PDB file of C-alpha atoms and ligand atoms in Angstrom:
ATOM      1  CA  MET R  17     104.754 117.552  95.782  1.00 98.00           C
ATOM      2  CA  ILE R  18     103.706 115.638  92.686  1.00 98.00           C
ATOM      3  CA  ALA R  19     104.845 112.305  91.239  1.00 98.00           C
ATOM      4  CA  PRO R  20     103.545 111.818  87.684  1.00 98.00           C
ATOM      5  CA  SER R  21     102.816 108.146  86.947  1.00 98.00           C
ATOM      6  CA  LEU R  22     104.416 106.834  83.782  1.00 98.00           C
ATOM      7  CA  LEU R  23     101.628 104.269  83.385  1.00 98.00           C
ATOM      8  CA  SER R  24      99.651 106.708  81.224  1.00 98.00           C
ATOM      9  CA  ALA R  25     102.663 107.890  79.171  1.00 98.00           C
ATOM     10  CA  ASN R  26     103.217 107.108  75.506  1.00 97.00           C
ATOM     11  CA  PHE R  27     105.531 104.088  75.649  1.00 97.00           C
ATOM     12  CA  ALA R  28     106.292 104.411  71.931  1.00 97.00           C
ATOM     13  CA  ASN R  29     108.082 107.636  72.737  1.00 97.00           C
ATOM     14  CA  LEU R  30     109.252 107.258  76.286  1.00 97.00           C
ATOM     15  CA  GLU R  31     112.334 109.430  75.797  1.00 98.00           C
ATOM     16  CA  LYS R  32     110.215 112.406  74.787  1.00 98.00           C
ATOM     17  CA  GLU R  33     107.869 111.830  77.738  1.00 98.00           C
ATOM     18  CA  ILE R  34     110.799 111.713  80.188  1.00 98.00           C
ATOM     19  CA  GLN R  35     112.241 114.895  78.701  1.00 98.00           C
ATOM     20  CA  MET R  36     108.901 116.597  79.260  1.00 98.00           C
ATOM     21  CA  LEU R  37     108.940 115.379  82.887  1.00 98.00           C
ATOM     22  CA  ASN R  38     112.564 116.508  83.323  1.00 98.00           C
ATOM     23  CA  ASN R  39     111.555 120.017  82.284  1.00 98.00           C
ATOM     24  CA  SER R  40     108.463 120.012  84.499  1.00 98.00           C
ATOM     25  CA  GLU R  41     107.947 120.619  88.214  1.00 98.00           C
ATOM     26  CA  ALA R  42     107.612 116.859  88.846  1.00 98.00           C
ATOM     27  CA  ASP R  43     109.230 115.983  92.182  1.00 98.00           C
ATOM     28  CA  TRP R  44     109.463 112.211  91.744  1.00 98.00           C
ATOM     29  CA  LEU R  45     108.683 109.911  88.791  1.00 98.00           C
ATOM     30  CA  HIS R  46     106.205 107.203  89.826  1.00 99.00           C
ATOM     31  CA  LEU R  47     106.730 103.816  88.134  1.00 98.00           C
ATOM     32  CA  ASP R  48     103.984 101.188  88.542  1.00 98.00           C
ATOM     33  CA  ILE R  49     105.220  97.595  88.475  1.00 98.00           C
ATOM     34  CA  MET R  50     102.390  95.057  87.940  1.00 98.00           C
ATOM     35  CA  ASP R  51     102.804  91.307  87.595  1.00 98.00           C
ATOM     36  CA  GLY R  52      99.358  90.109  86.480  1.00 98.00           C
ATOM     37  CA  VAL R  53      99.039  88.110  89.731  1.00 98.00           C
ATOM     38  CA  PHE R  54      98.891  90.588  92.611  1.00 98.00           C
ATOM     39  CA  VAL R  55      96.861  92.866  90.332  1.00 98.00           C
ATOM     40  CA  PRO R  56      94.922  91.859  87.200  1.00 98.00           C
ATOM     41  CA  ASN R  57      97.225  93.738  84.839  1.00 98.00           C
ATOM     42  CA  ILE R  58     100.830  93.664  83.617  1.00 98.00           C
ATOM     43  CA  SER R  59     102.782  96.886  83.139  1.00 98.00           C
ATOM     44  CA  PHE R  60     106.558  96.904  82.735  1.00 98.00           C
ATOM     45  CA  GLY R  61     109.605  95.652  84.590  1.00 98.00           C
ATOM     46  CA  ILE R  62     113.235  96.144  85.504  1.00 98.00           C
ATOM     47  CA  PRO R  63     114.699  96.942  82.019  1.00 98.00           C
ATOM     48  CA  ILE R  64     112.294  99.862  81.633  1.00 98.00           C
ATOM     49  CA  VAL R  65     113.246 101.211  85.062  1.00 98.00           C
ATOM     50  CA  SER R  66     116.940 101.076  84.052  1.00 98.00           C
ATOM     51  CA  ALA R  67     116.185 102.835  80.778  1.00 98.00           C
ATOM     52  CA  VAL R  68     114.212 105.591  82.531  1.00 98.00           C
ATOM     53  CA  LYS R  69     117.030 106.054  85.070  1.00 98.00           C
ATOM     54  CA  LYS R  70     119.455 106.842  82.229  1.00 98.00           C
ATOM     55  CA  LEU R  71     117.149 109.592  80.977  1.00 98.00           C
ATOM     56  CA  THR R  72     116.372 111.468  84.191  1.00 98.00           C
ATOM     57  CA  ASN R  73     117.847 112.957  87.350  1.00 95.00           C
ATOM     58  CA  LYS R  74     114.467 113.008  89.099  1.00 98.00           C
ATOM     59  CA  PRO R  75     114.085 110.475  91.924  1.00 98.00           C
ATOM     60  CA  LEU R  76     112.473 107.203  90.814  1.00 99.00           C
ATOM     61  CA  ASP R  77     109.547 106.067  92.965  1.00 99.00           C
ATOM     62  CA  ILE R  78     108.844 102.378  92.401  1.00 99.00           C
ATOM     63  CA  HIS R  79     105.349 101.141  93.339  1.00 99.00           C
ATOM     64  CA  LEU R  80     105.481  97.350  93.469  1.00 98.00           C
ATOM     65  CA  MET R  81     102.183  95.599  92.776  1.00 98.00           C
ATOM     66  CA  ILE R  82     103.693  92.128  92.659  1.00 98.00           C
ATOM     67  CA  VAL R  83     103.726  88.962  94.761  1.00 97.00           C
ATOM     68  CA  LYS R  84     106.850  88.373  96.848  1.00 97.00           C
ATOM     69  CA  PRO R  85     108.074  91.963  96.341  1.00 98.00           C
ATOM     70  CA  GLU R  86     111.072  91.333  98.629  1.00 98.00           C
ATOM     71  CA  ASN R  87     112.554  88.975  96.014  1.00 97.00           C
ATOM     72  CA  TYR R  88     112.970  91.928  93.654  1.00 98.00           C
ATOM     73  CA  PHE R  89     114.097  94.776  95.941  1.00 98.00           C
ATOM     74  CA  GLU R  90     117.771  94.428  95.053  1.00 98.00           C
ATOM     75  CA  ALA R  91     117.122  94.284  91.321  1.00 98.00           C
ATOM     76  CA  PHE R  92     115.039  97.467  91.447  1.00 99.00           C
ATOM     77  CA  VAL R  93     117.683  99.243  93.513  1.00 99.00           C
ATOM     78  CA  GLN R  94     120.311  98.249  90.947  1.00 98.00           C
ATOM     79  CA  ALA R  95     118.006  99.522  88.204  1.00 98.00           C
ATOM     80  CA  GLY R  96     117.989 102.947  89.878  1.00 98.00           C
ATOM     81  CA  ALA R  97     115.147 103.068  92.414  1.00 99.00           C
ATOM     82  CA  ASP R  98     115.319 105.853  95.001  1.00 99.00           C
ATOM     83  CA  TYR R  99     111.985 105.090  96.675  1.00 99.00           C
ATOM     84  CA  ILE R 100     110.382 101.650  96.845  1.00 99.00           C
ATOM     85  CA  SER R 101     106.914 100.890  98.159  1.00 99.00           C
ATOM     86  CA  PHE R 102     105.225  97.502  98.480  1.00 98.00           C
ATOM     87  CA  HIS R 103     101.720  96.448  99.491  1.00 98.00           C
ATOM     88  CA  LEU R 104     100.946  95.429 103.056  1.00 98.00           C
ATOM     89  CA  GLU R 105      98.391  93.000 101.606  1.00 97.00           C
ATOM     90  CA  GLY R 106     101.094  91.143  99.646  1.00 94.00           C
ATOM     91  CA  SER R 107     103.752  90.719 102.310  1.00 94.00           C
ATOM     92  CA  ASN R 108     103.991  88.320 105.248  1.00 92.00           C
ATOM     93  CA  HIS R 109     107.143  89.861 106.722  1.00 96.00           C
ATOM     94  CA  VAL R 110     106.585  93.577 106.498  1.00 97.00           C
ATOM     95  CA  HIS R 111     109.053  94.581 109.216  1.00 97.00           C
ATOM     96  CA  ARG R 112     111.827  92.525 107.651  1.00 98.00           C
ATOM     97  CA  SER R 113     111.080  93.934 104.193  1.00 98.00           C
ATOM     98  CA  VAL R 114     111.297  97.500 105.455  1.00 98.00           C
ATOM     99  CA  GLN R 115     114.656  96.749 107.088  1.00 98.00           C
ATOM    100  CA  ILE R 116     115.943  95.202 103.838  1.00 98.00           C
ATOM    101  CA  LEU R 117     115.000  98.333 101.896  1.00 98.00           C
ATOM    102  CA  LYS R 118     116.801 100.524 104.430  1.00 98.00           C
ATOM    103  CA  LYS R 119     119.906  98.351 104.223  1.00 98.00           C
ATOM    104  CA  LEU R 120     119.815  98.691 100.446  1.00 98.00           C
ATOM    105  CA  GLY R 121     119.933 102.474 100.904  1.00 98.00           C
ATOM    106  CA  VAL R 122     116.523 103.416  99.475  1.00 98.00           C
ATOM    107  CA  LYS R 123     113.516 105.125 101.041  1.00 98.00           C
ATOM    108  CA  ALA R 124     110.931 102.616 102.214  1.00 98.00           C
ATOM    109  CA  GLY R 125     107.179 102.899 101.791  1.00 98.00           C
ATOM    110  CA  ILE R 126     104.173 100.692 102.533  1.00 98.00           C
ATOM    111  CA  VAL R 127     101.092 100.790 100.315  1.00 98.00           C
ATOM    112  CA  LEU R 128      97.546 100.276 101.602  1.00 98.00           C
ATOM    113  CA  ASN R 129      94.697  99.215  99.339  1.00 98.00           C
ATOM    114  CA  PRO R 130      91.390 101.078  99.779  1.00 98.00           C
ATOM    115  CA  HIS R 131      90.028  98.347 102.077  1.00 98.00           C
ATOM    116  CA  THR R 132      93.047  98.138 104.404  1.00 98.00           C
ATOM    117  CA  PRO R 133      92.735 100.023 107.708  1.00 98.00           C
ATOM    118  CA  ILE R 134      95.360 102.557 108.837  1.00 98.00           C
ATOM    119  CA  SER R 135      95.555 100.845 112.247  1.00 98.00           C
ATOM    120  CA  LEU R 136      97.580  98.014 110.654  1.00 98.00           C
ATOM    121  CA  LEU R 137     100.483 100.471 110.362  1.00 98.00           C
ATOM    122  CA  GLU R 138     100.703 101.119 114.112  1.00 98.00           C
ATOM    123  CA  ASP R 139     103.753  98.912 114.619  1.00 97.00           C
ATOM    124  CA  THR R 140     105.687  99.970 111.507  1.00 97.00           C
ATOM    125  CA  ILE R 141     104.929 103.650 111.033  1.00 98.00           C
ATOM    126  CA  LYS R 142     108.081 104.823 112.857  1.00 98.00           C
ATOM    127  CA  ASP R 143     110.307 102.926 110.419  1.00 98.00           C
ATOM    128  CA  LEU R 144     108.678 104.229 107.254  1.00 98.00           C
ATOM    129  CA  ASP R 145     109.790 107.046 104.985  1.00 98.00           C
ATOM    130  CA  TYR R 146     106.362 107.199 103.355  1.00 99.00           C
ATOM    131  CA  VAL R 147     102.943 105.585 103.214  1.00 99.00           C
ATOM    132  CA  LEU R 148     101.113 105.256  99.915  1.00 99.00           C
ATOM    133  CA  LEU R 149      97.340 105.301 100.238  1.00 99.00           C
ATOM    134  CA  MET R 150      95.583 103.816  97.215  1.00 99.00           C
ATOM    135  CA  SER R 151      92.613 105.968  96.276  1.00 98.00           C
ATOM    136  CA  VAL R 152      91.552 103.447  93.585  1.00 98.00           C
ATOM    137  CA  ASN R 153      91.876  99.673  93.479  1.00 98.00           C
ATOM    138  CA  PRO R 154      95.342  99.055  92.045  1.00 98.00           C
ATOM    139  CA  GLY R 155      95.844  97.739  88.525  1.00 98.00           C
ATOM    140  CA  TYR R 156      94.775 100.448  86.127  1.00 98.00           C
ATOM    141  CA  GLY R 157      95.173 104.136  85.405  1.00 97.00           C
ATOM    142  CA  GLY R 158      92.212 106.401  84.763  1.00 97.00           C
ATOM    143  CA  GLN R 159      89.880 105.106  87.499  1.00 98.00           C
ATOM    144  CA  LYS R 160      87.527 107.099  89.682  1.00 98.00           C
ATOM    145  CA  PHE R 161      88.846 108.511  92.964  1.00 98.00           C
ATOM    146  CA  ILE R 162      87.430 106.839  96.109  1.00 98.00           C
ATOM    147  CA  GLU R 163      86.117 109.555  98.458  1.00 98.00           C
ATOM    148  CA  HIS R 164      86.767 107.549 101.627  1.00 98.00           C
ATOM    149  CA  THR R 165      90.476 108.372 101.078  1.00 98.00           C
ATOM    150  CA  TYR R 166      90.096 111.764 102.800  1.00 98.00           C
ATOM    151  CA  LYS R 167      89.133 110.032 106.035  1.00 98.00           C
ATOM    152  CA  LYS R 168      92.140 107.715 105.760  1.00 98.00           C
ATOM    153  CA  ILE R 169      94.533 110.626 105.201  1.00 98.00           C
ATOM    154  CA  GLU R 170      93.197 112.182 108.390  1.00 98.00           C
ATOM    155  CA  GLN R 171      93.630 108.918 110.335  1.00 98.00           C
ATOM    156  CA  LEU R 172      97.143 108.427 108.940  1.00 98.00           C
ATOM    157  CA  LYS R 173      98.099 112.003 109.788  1.00 98.00           C
ATOM    158  CA  ASN R 174      97.011 111.387 113.385  1.00 98.00           C
ATOM    159  CA  LEU R 175      98.947 108.125 113.607  1.00 98.00           C
ATOM    160  CA  ILE R 176     102.103 109.794 112.220  1.00 98.00           C
ATOM    161  CA  LYS R 177     101.802 112.611 114.753  1.00 98.00           C
ATOM    162  CA  LYS R 178     101.067 110.297 117.677  1.00 98.00           C
ATOM    163  CA  SER R 179     104.082 108.114 116.913  1.00 98.00           C
ATOM    164  CA  SER R 180     106.477 110.986 116.061  1.00 97.00           C
ATOM    165  CA  SER R 181     107.033 109.360 112.679  1.00 98.00           C
ATOM    166  CA  LYS R 182     108.557 111.293 109.788  1.00 98.00           C
ATOM    167  CA  ALA R 183     106.610 109.360 107.134  1.00 98.00           C
ATOM    168  CA  LEU R 184     105.265 111.293 104.167  1.00 99.00           C
ATOM    169  CA  ILE R 185     101.714 110.678 102.960  1.00 99.00           C
ATOM    170  CA  GLN R 186     101.385 109.769  99.278  1.00 99.00           C
ATOM    171  CA  VAL R 187      98.036 109.340  97.515  1.00 99.00           C
ATOM    172  CA  ASP R 188      97.649 107.372  94.265  1.00 98.00           C
ATOM    173  CA  GLY R 189      94.686 106.958  91.926  1.00 98.00           C
ATOM    174  CA  GLY R 190      92.141 109.268  90.357  1.00 98.00           C
ATOM    175  CA  VAL R 191      94.018 112.401  91.406  1.00 98.00           C
ATOM    176  CA  ASN R 192      93.264 115.467  89.307  1.00 98.00           C
ATOM    177  CA  ILE R 193      93.265 119.255  89.402  1.00 98.00           C
ATOM    178  CA  HIS R 194      89.836 119.250  91.109  1.00 98.00           C
ATOM    179  CA  ASN R 195      90.592 117.020  94.101  1.00 98.00           C
ATOM    180  CA  ALA R 196      94.287 117.937  94.513  1.00 98.00           C
ATOM    181  CA  PRO R 197      93.679 121.044  96.692  1.00 98.00           C
ATOM    182  CA  LYS R 198      91.450 119.107  99.071  1.00 98.00           C
ATOM    183  CA  LEU R 199      93.970 116.248  99.244  1.00 98.00           C
ATOM    184  CA  TYR R 200      96.835 118.596 100.115  1.00 98.00           C
ATOM    185  CA  GLN R 201      94.625 120.305 102.696  1.00 98.00           C
ATOM    186  CA  ALA R 202      93.722 116.945 104.225  1.00 98.00           C
ATOM    187  CA  GLY R 203      97.433 116.261 104.752  1.00 98.00           C
ATOM    188  CA  ALA R 204      98.784 114.572 101.604  1.00 98.00           C
ATOM    189  CA  ASP R 205     102.456 115.393 100.985  1.00 98.00           C
ATOM    190  CA  ILE R 206     102.846 113.884  97.533  1.00 98.00           C
ATOM    191  CA  LEU R 207     100.196 113.154  94.932  1.00 98.00           C
ATOM    192  CA  VAL R 208     100.574 110.600  92.141  1.00 99.00           C
ATOM    193  CA  ALA R 209      98.833 111.536  88.896  1.00 98.00           C
ATOM    194  CA  GLY R 210      98.808 109.562  85.653  1.00 98.00           C
ATOM    195  CA  ASN R 211      95.734 110.139  83.588  1.00 98.00           C
ATOM    196  CA  ALA R 212      95.285 113.760  84.687  1.00 98.00           C
ATOM    197  CA  VAL R 213      98.809 114.577  83.465  1.00 98.00           C
ATOM    198  CA  PHE R 214      99.163 112.573  80.267  1.00 98.00           C
ATOM    199  CA  THR R 215      95.686 113.146  78.815  1.00 98.00           C
ATOM    200  CA  ASP R 216      96.053 116.898  79.271  1.00 98.00           C
ATOM    201  CA  GLN R 217      96.911 118.909  76.152  1.00 98.00           C
ATOM    202  CA  ASN R 218      99.679 120.524  78.158  1.00 98.00           C
ATOM    203  CA  PRO R 219     101.089 117.918  80.581  1.00 98.00           C
ATOM    204  CA  THR R 220     103.789 120.285  81.899  1.00 98.00           C
ATOM    205  CA  LEU R 221     101.155 122.815  82.868  1.00 98.00           C
ATOM    206  CA  ALA R 222      98.921 120.098  84.350  1.00 98.00           C
ATOM    207  CA  ILE R 223     101.827 119.003  86.589  1.00 98.00           C
ATOM    208  CA  SER R 224     102.408 122.569  87.687  1.00 98.00           C
ATOM    209  CA  LYS R 225      98.698 123.210  88.325  1.00 98.00           C
ATOM    210  CA  ILE R 226      98.248 120.088  90.459  1.00 98.00           C
ATOM    211  CA  ARG R 227     101.491 120.676  92.342  1.00 98.00           C
ATOM    212  CA  ASN R 228     100.716 124.272  93.182  1.00 97.00           C
ATOM    213  CA  SER R 229      96.998 123.870  93.833  1.00 94.00           C
ATOM    214  CA  LYS R 230      97.212 124.022  97.620  1.00 76.00           C
TER     215      LYS R 230
HETATM  216  C1  LIG H 301      97.179 102.222  89.756  1.00 52.88           C
HETATM  217  C2  LIG H 301      98.521 102.846  89.822  1.00 52.88           C
HETATM  218  C3  LIG H 301      98.539 104.307  89.697  1.00 52.88           C
HETATM  219  C4  LIG H 301      98.013 104.832  88.394  1.00 52.88           C
HETATM  220  C5  LIG H 301      97.375 106.144  88.698  1.00 52.88           C
HETATM  221  O1  LIG H 301      97.276 100.889  90.068  1.00 52.88           O
HETATM  222  O2  LIG H 301      99.136 102.549  91.061  1.00 52.88           O
HETATM  223  O3  LIG H 301      99.829 104.855  89.948  1.00 52.88           O
HETATM  224  O4  LIG H 301      98.983 105.006  87.408  1.00 52.88           O
HETATM  225  O5  LIG H 301      96.763 106.571  87.563  1.00 52.88           O
HETATM  226  P1  LIG H 301      95.614 107.674  87.525  1.00 52.88           P
HETATM  227  O6  LIG H 301      96.227 108.939  88.027  1.00 52.88           O
HETATM  228  O7  LIG H 301      95.277 107.684  86.092  1.00 52.88           O
HETATM  229  O8  LIG H 301      94.502 107.173  88.410  1.00 52.88           O
HETATM  230 ZN1  LIG H 302     101.010 103.679  91.555  1.00 52.88          ZN
END
């Protein structure tokens, strides 16, 4: 599957961009929420998520790069989130946060930064709907893919199998048409792609190419 990231879209014409995504093979729409504290950049917030929800029937995948993400879960669910992921590095009560997301009726995901080991998921993996592996340091679109990610996908795949978890593996950052086949082969279920989609002359085709590149 593929989840195009809106971070690289043209915000001056968001409606047109969403229409393009609606008519594409995009499986989920990935929305990056940055607060300028957890990551050194600010993106957009709840009103934009609500506006996007009105324009699409595709599932909204909210990637929270904010401090105290649990304070905002309900607001993002009300704004139309279907999937919500938050960073392990930014949460002191991960188990509780996952339970809150489930109670709110959305799919729950945990995000790992490039430096965070897979082993830290051992006690939560069974409760998760997906794990998002960052393949760049979070904060910006258009960065270079970190090769070590392949090894982490492999480790995560083994942990999922060992624990009979149903979690999907999502990979985010520096994904493009060249590394997508190898990522799917390594075990990724859903790839996030921003730059590779929105800088392409034909974004719809780029989505299709990445998605079907297995
Ligand atoms: C980075 C974000 C990504 C970003 C990916 O912090 O989490 O979702 O939009 O962008 P590309 O595909 O350009 O690396
Ligand atoms: Zn993201």
